[in-house]
PDB file of C-alpha atoms in Angstrom:
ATOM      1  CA  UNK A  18     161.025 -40.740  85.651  1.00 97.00           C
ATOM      2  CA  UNK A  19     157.555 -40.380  85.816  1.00 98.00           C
ATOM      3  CA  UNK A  20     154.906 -41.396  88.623  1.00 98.00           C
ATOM      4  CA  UNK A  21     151.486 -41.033  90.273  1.00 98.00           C
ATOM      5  CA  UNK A  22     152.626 -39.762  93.760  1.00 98.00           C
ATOM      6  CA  UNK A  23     150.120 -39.710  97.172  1.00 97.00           C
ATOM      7  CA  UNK A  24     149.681 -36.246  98.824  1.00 97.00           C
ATOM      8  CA  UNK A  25     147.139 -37.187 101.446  1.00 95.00           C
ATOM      9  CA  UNK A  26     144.312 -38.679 101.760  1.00 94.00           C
ATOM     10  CA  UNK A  27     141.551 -38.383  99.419  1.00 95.00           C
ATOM     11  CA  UNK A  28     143.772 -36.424  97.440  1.00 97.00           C
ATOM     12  CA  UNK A  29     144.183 -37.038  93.515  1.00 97.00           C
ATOM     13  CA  UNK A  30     147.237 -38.088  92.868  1.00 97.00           C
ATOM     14  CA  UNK A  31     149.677 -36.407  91.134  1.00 98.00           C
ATOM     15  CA  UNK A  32     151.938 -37.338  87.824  1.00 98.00           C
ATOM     16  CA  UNK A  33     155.446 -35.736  88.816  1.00 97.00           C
ATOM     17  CA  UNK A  34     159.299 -36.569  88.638  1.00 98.00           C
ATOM     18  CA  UNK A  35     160.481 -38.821  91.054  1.00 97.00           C
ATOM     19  CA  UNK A  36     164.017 -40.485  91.393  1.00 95.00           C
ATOM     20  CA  UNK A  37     165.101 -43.188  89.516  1.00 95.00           C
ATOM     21  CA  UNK A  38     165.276 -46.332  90.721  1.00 96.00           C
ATOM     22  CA  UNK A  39     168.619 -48.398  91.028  1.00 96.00           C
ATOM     23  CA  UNK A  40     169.217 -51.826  92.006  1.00 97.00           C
ATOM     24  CA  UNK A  41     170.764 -53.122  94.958  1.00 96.00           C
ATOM     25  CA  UNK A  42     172.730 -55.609  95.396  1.00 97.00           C
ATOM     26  CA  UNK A  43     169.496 -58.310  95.535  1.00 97.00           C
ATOM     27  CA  UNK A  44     166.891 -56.299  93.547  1.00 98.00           C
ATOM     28  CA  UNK A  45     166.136 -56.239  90.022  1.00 98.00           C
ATOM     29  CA  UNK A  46     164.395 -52.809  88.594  1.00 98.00           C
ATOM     30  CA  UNK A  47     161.097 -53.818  86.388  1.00 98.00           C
ATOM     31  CA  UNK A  48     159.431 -50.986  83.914  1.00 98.00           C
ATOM     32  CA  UNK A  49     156.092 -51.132  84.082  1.00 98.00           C
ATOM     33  CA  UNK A  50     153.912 -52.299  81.621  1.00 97.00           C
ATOM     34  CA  UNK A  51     150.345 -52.750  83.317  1.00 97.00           C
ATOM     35  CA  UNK A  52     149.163 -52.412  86.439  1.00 97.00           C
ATOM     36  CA  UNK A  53     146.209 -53.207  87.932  1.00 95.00           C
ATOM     37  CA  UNK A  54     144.925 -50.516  90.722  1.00 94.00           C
ATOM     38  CA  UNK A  55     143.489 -52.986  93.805  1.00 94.00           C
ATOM     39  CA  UNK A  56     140.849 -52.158  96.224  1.00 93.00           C
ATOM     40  CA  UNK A  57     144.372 -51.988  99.012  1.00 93.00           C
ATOM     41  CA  UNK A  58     145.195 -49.149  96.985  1.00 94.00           C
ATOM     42  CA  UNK A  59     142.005 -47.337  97.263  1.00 94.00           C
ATOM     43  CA  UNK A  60     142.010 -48.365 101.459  1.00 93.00           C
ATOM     44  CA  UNK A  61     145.263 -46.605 101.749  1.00 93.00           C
ATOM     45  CA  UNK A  62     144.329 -43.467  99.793  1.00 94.00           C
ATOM     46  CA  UNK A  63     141.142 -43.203 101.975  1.00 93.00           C
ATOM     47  CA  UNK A  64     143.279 -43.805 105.103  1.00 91.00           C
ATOM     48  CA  UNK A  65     142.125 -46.771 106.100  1.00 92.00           C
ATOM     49  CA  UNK A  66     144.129 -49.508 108.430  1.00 87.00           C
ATOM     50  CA  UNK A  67     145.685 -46.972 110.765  1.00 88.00           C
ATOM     51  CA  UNK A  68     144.238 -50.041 113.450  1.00 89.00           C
ATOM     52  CA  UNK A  69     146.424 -52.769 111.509  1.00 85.00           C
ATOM     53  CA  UNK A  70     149.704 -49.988 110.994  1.00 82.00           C
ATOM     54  CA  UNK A  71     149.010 -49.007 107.546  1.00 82.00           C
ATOM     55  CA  UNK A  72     149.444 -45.234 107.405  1.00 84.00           C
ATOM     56  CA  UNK A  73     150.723 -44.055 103.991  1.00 89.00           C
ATOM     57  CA  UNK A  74     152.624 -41.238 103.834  1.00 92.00           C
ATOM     58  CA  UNK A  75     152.670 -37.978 101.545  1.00 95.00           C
ATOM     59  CA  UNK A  76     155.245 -38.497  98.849  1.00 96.00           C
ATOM     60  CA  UNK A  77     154.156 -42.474  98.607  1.00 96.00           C
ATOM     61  CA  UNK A  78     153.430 -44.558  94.834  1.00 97.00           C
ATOM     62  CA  UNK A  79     151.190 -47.432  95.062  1.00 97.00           C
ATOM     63  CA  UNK A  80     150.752 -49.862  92.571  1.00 97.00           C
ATOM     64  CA  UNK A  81     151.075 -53.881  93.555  1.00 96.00           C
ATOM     65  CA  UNK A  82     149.684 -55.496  90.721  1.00 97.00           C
ATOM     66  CA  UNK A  83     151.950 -55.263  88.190  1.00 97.00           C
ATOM     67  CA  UNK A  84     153.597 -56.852  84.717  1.00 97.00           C
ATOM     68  CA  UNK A  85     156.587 -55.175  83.155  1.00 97.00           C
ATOM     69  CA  UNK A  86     160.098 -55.717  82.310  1.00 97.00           C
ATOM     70  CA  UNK A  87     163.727 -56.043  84.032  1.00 98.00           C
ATOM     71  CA  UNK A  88     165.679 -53.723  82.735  1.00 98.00           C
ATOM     72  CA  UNK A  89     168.566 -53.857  85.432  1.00 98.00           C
ATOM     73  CA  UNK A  90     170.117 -56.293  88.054  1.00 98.00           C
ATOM     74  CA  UNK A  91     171.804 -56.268  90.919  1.00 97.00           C
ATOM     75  CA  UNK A  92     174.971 -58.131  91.809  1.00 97.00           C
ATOM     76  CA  UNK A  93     173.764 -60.885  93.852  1.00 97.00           C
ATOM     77  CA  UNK A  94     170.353 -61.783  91.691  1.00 98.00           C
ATOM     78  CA  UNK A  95     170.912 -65.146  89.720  1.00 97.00           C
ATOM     79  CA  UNK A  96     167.542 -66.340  88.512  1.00 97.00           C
ATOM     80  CA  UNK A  97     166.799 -63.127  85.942  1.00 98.00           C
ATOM     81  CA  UNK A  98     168.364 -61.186  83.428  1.00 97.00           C
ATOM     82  CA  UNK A  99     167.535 -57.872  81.464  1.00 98.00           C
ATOM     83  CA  UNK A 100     164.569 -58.772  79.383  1.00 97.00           C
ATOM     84  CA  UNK A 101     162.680 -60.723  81.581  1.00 97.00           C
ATOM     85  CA  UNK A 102     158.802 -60.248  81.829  1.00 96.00           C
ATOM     86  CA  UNK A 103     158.258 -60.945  85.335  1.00 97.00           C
ATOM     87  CA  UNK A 104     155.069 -60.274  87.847  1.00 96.00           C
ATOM     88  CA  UNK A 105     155.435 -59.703  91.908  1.00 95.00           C
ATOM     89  CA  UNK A 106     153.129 -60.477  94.476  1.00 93.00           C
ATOM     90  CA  UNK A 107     151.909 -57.826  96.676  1.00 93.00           C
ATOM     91  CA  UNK A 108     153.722 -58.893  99.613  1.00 93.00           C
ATOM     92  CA  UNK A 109     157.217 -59.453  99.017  1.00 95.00           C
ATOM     93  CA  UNK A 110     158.658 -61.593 101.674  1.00 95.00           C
ATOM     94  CA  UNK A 111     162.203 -61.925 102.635  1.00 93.00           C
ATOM     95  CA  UNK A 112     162.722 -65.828 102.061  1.00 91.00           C
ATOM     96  CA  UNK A 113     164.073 -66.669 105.696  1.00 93.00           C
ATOM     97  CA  UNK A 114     161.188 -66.700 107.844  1.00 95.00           C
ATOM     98  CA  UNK A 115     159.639 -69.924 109.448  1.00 95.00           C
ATOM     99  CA  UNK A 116     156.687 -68.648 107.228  1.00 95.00           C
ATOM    100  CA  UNK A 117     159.103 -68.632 104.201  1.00 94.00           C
ATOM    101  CA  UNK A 118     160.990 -71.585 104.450  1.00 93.00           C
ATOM    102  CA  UNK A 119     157.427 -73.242 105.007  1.00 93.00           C
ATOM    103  CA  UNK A 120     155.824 -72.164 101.586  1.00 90.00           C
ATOM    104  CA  UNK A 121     154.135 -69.309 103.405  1.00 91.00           C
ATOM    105  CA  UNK A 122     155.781 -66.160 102.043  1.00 91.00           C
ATOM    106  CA  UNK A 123     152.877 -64.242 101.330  1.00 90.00           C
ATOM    107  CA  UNK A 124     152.598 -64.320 105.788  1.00 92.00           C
ATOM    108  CA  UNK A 125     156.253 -63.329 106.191  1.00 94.00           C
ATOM    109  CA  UNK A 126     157.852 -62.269 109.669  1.00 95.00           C
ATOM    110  CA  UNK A 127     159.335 -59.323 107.835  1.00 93.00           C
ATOM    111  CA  UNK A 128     156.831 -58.368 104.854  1.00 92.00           C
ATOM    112  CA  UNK A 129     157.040 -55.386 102.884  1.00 93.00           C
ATOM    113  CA  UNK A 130     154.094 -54.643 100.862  1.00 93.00           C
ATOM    114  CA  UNK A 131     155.043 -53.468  97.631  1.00 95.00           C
ATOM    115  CA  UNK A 132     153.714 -49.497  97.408  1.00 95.00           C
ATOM    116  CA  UNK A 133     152.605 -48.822 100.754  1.00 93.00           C
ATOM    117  CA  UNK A 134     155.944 -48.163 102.284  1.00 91.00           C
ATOM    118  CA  UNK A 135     158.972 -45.590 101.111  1.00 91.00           C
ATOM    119  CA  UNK A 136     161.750 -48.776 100.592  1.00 92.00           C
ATOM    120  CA  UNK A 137     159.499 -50.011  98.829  1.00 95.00           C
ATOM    121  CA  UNK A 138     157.770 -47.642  96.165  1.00 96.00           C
ATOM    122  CA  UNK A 139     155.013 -49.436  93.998  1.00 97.00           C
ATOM    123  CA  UNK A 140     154.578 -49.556  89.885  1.00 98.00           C
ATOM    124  CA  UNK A 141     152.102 -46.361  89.287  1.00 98.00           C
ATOM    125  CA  UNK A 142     155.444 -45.478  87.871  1.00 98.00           C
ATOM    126  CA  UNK A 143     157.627 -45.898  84.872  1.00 98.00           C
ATOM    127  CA  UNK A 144     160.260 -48.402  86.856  1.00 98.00           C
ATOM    128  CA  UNK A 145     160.014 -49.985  90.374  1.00 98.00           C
ATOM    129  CA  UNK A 146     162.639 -52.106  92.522  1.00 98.00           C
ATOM    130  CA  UNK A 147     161.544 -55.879  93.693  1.00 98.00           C
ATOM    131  CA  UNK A 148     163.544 -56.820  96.979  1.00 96.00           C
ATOM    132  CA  UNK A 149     164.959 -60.051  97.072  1.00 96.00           C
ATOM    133  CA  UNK A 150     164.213 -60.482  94.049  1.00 97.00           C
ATOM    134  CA  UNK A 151     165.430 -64.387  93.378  1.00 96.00           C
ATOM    135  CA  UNK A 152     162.884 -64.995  96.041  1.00 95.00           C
ATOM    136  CA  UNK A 153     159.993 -62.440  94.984  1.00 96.00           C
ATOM    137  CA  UNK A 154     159.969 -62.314  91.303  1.00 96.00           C
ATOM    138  CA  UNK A 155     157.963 -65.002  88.619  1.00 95.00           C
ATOM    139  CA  UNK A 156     159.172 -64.729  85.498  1.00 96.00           C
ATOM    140  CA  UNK A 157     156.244 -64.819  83.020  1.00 95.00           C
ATOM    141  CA  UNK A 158     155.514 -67.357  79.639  1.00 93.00           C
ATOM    142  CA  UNK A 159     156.876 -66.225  76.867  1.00 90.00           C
ATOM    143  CA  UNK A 160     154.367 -63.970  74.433  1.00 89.00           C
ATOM    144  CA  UNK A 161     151.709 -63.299  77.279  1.00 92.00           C
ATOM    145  CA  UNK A 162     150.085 -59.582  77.360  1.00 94.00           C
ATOM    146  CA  UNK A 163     151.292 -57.930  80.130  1.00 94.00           C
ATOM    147  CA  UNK A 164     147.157 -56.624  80.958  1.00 93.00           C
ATOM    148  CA  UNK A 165     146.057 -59.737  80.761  1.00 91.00           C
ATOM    149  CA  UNK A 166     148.795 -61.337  83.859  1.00 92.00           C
ATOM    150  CA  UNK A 167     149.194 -57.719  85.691  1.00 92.00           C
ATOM    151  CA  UNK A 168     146.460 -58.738  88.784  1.00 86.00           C
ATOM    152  CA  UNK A 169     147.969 -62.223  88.538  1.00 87.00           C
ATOM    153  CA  UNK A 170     150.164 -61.422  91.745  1.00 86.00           C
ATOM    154  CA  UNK A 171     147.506 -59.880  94.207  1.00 93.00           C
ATOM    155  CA  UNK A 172     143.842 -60.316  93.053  1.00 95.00           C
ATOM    156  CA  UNK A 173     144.037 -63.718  91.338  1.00 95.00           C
ATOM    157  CA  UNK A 174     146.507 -65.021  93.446  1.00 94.00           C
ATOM    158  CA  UNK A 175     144.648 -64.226  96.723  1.00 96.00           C
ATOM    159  CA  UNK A 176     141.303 -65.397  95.473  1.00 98.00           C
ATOM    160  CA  UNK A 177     143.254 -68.712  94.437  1.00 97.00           C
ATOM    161  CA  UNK A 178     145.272 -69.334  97.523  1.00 96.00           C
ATOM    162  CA  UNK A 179     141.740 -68.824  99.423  1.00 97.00           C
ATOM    163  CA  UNK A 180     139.854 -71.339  97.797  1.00 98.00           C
ATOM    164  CA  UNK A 181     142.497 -74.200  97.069  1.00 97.00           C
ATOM    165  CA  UNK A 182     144.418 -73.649 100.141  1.00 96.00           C
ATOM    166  CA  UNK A 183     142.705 -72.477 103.031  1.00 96.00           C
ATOM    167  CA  UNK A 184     139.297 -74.008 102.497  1.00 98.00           C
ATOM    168  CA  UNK A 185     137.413 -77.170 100.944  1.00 97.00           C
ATOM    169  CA  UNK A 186     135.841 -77.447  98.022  1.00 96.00           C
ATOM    170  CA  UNK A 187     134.731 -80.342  96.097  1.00 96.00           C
ATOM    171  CA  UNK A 188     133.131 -80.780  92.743  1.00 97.00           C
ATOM    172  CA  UNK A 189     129.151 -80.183  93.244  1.00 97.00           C
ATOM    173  CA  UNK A 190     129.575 -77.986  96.247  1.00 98.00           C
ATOM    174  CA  UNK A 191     127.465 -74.885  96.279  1.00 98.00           C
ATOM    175  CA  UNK A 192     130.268 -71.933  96.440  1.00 98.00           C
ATOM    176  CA  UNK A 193     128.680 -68.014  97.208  1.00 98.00           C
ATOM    177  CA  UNK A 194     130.734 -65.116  96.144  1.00 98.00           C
ATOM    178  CA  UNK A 195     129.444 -61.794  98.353  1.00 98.00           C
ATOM    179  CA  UNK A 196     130.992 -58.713  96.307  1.00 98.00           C
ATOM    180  CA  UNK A 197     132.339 -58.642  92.557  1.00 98.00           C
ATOM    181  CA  UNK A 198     135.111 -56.759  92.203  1.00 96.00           C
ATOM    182  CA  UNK A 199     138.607 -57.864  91.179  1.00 95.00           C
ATOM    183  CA  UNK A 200     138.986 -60.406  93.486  1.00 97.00           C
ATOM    184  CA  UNK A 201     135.553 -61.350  94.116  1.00 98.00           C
ATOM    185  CA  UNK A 202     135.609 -62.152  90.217  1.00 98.00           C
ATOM    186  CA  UNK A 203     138.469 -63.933  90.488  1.00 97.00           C
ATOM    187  CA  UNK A 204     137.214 -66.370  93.069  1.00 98.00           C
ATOM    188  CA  UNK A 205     134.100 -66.524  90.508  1.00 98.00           C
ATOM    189  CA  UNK A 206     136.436 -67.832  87.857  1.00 97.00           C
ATOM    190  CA  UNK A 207     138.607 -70.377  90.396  1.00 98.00           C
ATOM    191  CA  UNK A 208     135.511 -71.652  91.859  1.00 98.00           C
ATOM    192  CA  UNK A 209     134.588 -72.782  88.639  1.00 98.00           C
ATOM    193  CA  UNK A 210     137.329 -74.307  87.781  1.00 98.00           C
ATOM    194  CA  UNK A 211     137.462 -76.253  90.872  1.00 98.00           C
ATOM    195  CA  UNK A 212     133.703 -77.404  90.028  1.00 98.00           C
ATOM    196  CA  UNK A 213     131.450 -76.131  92.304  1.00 98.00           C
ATOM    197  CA  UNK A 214     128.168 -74.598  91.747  1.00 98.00           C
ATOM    198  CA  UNK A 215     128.941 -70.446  91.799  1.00 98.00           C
ATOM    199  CA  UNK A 216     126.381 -68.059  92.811  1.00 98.00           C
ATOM    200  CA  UNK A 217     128.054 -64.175  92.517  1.00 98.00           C
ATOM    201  CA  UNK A 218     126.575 -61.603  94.303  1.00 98.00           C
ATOM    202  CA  UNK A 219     126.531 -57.409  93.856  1.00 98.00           C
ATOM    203  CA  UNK A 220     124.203 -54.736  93.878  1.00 98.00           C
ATOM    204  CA  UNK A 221     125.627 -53.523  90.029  1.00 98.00           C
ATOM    205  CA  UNK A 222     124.537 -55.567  86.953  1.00 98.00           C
ATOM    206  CA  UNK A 223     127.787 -55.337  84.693  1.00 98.00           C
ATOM    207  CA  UNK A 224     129.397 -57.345  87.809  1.00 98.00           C
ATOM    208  CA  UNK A 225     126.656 -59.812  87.638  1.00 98.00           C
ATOM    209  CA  UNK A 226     126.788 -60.225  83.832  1.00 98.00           C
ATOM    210  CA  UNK A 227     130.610 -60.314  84.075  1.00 98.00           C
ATOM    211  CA  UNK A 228     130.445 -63.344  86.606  1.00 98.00           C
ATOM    212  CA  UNK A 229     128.009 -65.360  84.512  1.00 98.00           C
ATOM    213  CA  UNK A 230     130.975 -65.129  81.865  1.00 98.00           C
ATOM    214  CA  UNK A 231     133.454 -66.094  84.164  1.00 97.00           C
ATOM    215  CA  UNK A 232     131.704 -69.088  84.991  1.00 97.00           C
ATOM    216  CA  UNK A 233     128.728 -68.223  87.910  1.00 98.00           C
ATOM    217  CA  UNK A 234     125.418 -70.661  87.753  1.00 98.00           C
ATOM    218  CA  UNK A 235     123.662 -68.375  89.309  1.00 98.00           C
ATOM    219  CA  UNK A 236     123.827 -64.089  90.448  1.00 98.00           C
ATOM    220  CA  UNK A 237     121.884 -62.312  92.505  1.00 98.00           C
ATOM    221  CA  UNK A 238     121.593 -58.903  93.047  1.00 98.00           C
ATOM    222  CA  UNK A 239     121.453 -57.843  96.271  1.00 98.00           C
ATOM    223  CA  UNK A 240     119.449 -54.863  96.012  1.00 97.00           C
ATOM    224  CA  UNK A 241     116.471 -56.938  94.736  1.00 97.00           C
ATOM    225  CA  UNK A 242     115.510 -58.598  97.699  1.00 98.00           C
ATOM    226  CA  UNK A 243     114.813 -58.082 100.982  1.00 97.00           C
ATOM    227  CA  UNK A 244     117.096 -61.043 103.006  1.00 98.00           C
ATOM    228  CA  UNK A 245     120.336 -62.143 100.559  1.00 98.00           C
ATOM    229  CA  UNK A 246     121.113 -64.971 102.700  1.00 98.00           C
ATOM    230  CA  UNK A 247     117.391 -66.558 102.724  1.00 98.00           C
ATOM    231  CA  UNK A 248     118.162 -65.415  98.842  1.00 98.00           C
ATOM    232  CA  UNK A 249     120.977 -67.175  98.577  1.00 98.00           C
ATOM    233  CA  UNK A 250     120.018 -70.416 100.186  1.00 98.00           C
ATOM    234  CA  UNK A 251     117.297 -70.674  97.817  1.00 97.00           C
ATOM    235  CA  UNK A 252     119.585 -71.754  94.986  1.00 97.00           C
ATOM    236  CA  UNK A 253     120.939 -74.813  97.529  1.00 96.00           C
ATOM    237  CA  UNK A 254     118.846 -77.921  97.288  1.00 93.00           C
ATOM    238  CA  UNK A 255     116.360 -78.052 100.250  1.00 93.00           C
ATOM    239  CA  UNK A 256     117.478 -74.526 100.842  1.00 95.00           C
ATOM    240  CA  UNK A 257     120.035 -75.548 102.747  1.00 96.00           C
ATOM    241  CA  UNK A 258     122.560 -72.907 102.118  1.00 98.00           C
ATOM    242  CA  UNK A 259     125.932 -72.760 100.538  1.00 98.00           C
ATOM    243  CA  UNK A 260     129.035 -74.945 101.746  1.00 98.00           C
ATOM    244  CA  UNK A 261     131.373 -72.136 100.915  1.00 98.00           C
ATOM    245  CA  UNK A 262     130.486 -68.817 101.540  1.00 98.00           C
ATOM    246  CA  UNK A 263     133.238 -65.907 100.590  1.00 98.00           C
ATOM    247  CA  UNK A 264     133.437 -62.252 101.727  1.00 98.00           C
ATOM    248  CA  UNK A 265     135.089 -60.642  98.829  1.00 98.00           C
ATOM    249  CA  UNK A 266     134.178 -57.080  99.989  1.00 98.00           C
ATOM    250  CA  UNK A 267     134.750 -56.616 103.794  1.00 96.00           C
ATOM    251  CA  UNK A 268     131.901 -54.543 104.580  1.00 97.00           C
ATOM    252  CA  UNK A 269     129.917 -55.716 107.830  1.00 97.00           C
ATOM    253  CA  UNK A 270     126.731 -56.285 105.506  1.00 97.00           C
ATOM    254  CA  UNK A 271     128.759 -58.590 102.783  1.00 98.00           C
ATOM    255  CA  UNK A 272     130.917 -60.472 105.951  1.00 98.00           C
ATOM    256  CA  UNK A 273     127.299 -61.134 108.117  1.00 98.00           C
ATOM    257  CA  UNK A 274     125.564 -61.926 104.787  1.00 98.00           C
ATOM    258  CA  UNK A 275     128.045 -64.535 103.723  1.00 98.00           C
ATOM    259  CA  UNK A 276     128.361 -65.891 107.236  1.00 98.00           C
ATOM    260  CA  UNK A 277     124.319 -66.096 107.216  1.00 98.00           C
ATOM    261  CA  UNK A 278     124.039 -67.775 103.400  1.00 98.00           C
ATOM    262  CA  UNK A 279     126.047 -71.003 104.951  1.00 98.00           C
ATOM    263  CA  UNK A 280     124.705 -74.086 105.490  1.00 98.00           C
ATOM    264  CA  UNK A 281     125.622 -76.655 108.528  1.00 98.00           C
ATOM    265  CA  UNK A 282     129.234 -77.443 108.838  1.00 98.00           C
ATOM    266  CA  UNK A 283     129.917 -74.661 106.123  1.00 98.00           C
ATOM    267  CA  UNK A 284     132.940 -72.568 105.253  1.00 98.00           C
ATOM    268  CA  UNK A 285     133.423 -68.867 105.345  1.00 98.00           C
ATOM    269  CA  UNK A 286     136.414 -67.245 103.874  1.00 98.00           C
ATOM    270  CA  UNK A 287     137.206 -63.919 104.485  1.00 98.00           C
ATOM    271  CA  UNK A 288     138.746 -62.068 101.552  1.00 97.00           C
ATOM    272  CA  UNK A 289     137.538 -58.501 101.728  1.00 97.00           C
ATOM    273  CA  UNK A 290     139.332 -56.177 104.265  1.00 95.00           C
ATOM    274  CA  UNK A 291     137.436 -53.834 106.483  1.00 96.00           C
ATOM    275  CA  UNK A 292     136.921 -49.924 105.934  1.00 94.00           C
ATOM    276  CA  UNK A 293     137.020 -47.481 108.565  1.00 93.00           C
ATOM    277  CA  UNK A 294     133.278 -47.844 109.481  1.00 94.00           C
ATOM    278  CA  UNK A 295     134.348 -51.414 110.695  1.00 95.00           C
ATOM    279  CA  UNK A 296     137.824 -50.470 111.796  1.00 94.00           C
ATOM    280  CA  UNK A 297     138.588 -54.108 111.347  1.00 95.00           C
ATOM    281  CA  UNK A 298     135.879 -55.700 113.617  1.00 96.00           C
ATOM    282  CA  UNK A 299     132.706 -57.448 112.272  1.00 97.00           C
ATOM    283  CA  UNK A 300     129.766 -58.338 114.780  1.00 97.00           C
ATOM    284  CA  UNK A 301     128.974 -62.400 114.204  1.00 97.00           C
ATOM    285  CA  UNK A 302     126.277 -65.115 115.090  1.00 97.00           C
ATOM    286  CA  UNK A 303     129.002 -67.282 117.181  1.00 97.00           C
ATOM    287  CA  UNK A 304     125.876 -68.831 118.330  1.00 98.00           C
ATOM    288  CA  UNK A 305     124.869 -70.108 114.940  1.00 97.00           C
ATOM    289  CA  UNK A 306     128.504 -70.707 113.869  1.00 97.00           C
ATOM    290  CA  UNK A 307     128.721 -73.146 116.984  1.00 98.00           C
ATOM    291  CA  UNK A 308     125.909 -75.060 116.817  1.00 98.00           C
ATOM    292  CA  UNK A 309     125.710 -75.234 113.136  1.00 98.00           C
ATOM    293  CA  UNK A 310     129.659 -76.267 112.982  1.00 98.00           C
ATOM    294  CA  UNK A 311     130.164 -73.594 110.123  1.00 97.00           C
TER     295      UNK A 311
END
């Protein structure tokens, strides 16, 4: 079968023949449909995350945002059957852990992150095996287009477990999105939904226009002025700042400048990982985020 296979980084990949998939005794094999290509995949083909283990290797296919369908099973699988649509998060747990067993999969002891590791080769190709798959794969609604759900496993999903789980928002709050790009669009769209107030923020104007669609009040880009925070809190009554502030980029500029756009006893949430400029470590106000309670 056909895939787009890593050589190195910074390298083009390259459309060859690669083995076929078949399933184990717990796997199901999916054939691609969509896929959506994630800013993880661009991280690992620039070599980013050697500091957190990540360290793809020549002869690796990425791809974790994916819709397609099963087109074998293994022994053991009992929840699908050939001609399933199904999605896959990026992070496909094993189902055992204390994370697991707690509703935390996505945090598993014993993750494997679908495309960034050889047992586990991603959907840039025509087929791809899903691990534990009773556990891993959601089979989809019936007559959905397989573009339209492929992100619904890693960008969507991320952006919505941020915002409903992991911080608090309630209707009227002021929400600031630092960085449009899949996922930063996404939490445009779920902030909405969960009423707040959405300001999106980029430096390109087709992001901007795309987040007033998807439900922003209010964008801003950053290129325009000379302090985005001070910016940003001008669109909070009193200019108080924002009670959720979200760093869907994970530059040092977007993480400070969402940091600095909250108000007292704000929220950050960190979305965006770091690239190697950062090498995973931000410089903070911990002052500020002390005294302010943010």
């Amino acid at each position: 079968m056909k895939a787009a296979v890593f050589h190195g980084v910074e390298e083009p990949l390259q459309i060859e023949d690669v083995e076929e998939p078949t399933a184990e005794e717990d796997q199901i094999i999916v054939e691609t449909e969509a896929c959506g290509i994630c800013r993880s995949d661009w991280h690992a083909w620039k070599g980013d995350w050697s500091w957190i283990g990540v360290m793809p290797t020549d002869g690796l296919v990425f791809g974790h945002e994916p819709a397609g369908t099963v087109v074998e099973v293994g022994d053991n699988v009992e929840r699908f059957r050939e001609g399933d649509q199904v999605t896959v998060p990026f992070n496909l747990s094993d189902g055992t852990c204390h994370h697991c067993r707690n509703g935390r999969g996505n945090i598993c002891e014993q993750v494997v992150p679908l495309g960034f590791l050889k047992m586990a080769p991603g959907a840039f190709a025509e087929r791809f095996p899903v691990r534990k798959a009773d556990h891993n794969a959601i089979k989809l609604p019936e007559n959905v287009d397989p573009v339209d759900v492929a992100a619904l496993g890693c960008r969507f999903a991320t952006a919505f477990h941020g915002l409903a789980h992991r911080v608090d928002i309630n209707p009227g709050d002021w929400v600031a999105v630092h960085g449009l790009g899949g996922v930063g669009l996404s939490a445009v769209h779920i902030a909405e939904a969960l009423g707040a107030n959405v300001i999106g923020i980029d430096i390109i104007d087709e992001k901007l226009d795309k987040a007033e669609e998807l439900g922003a009040d209010e964008t801003l880009n950053a290129n325009d002025v000379k302090d985005v925070p001070q910016a940003v809190k001008q669109f909070t009554e009193s200019s108080r700042g924002v009670d959720i502030s979200v760093d869907a980029l994970g530059v040092a500029e977007t993480c400070q400048n969402s940091v600095n756009s909250l108000g007292k006893g704000g929220q950050h949430l960190q979305i965006g990982l770091t690239t190697s400029e950062e090498g995973g470590n931000v410089s903070l106000p911990v002052d500020n985020i002390v005294m302010d309670e943010r």
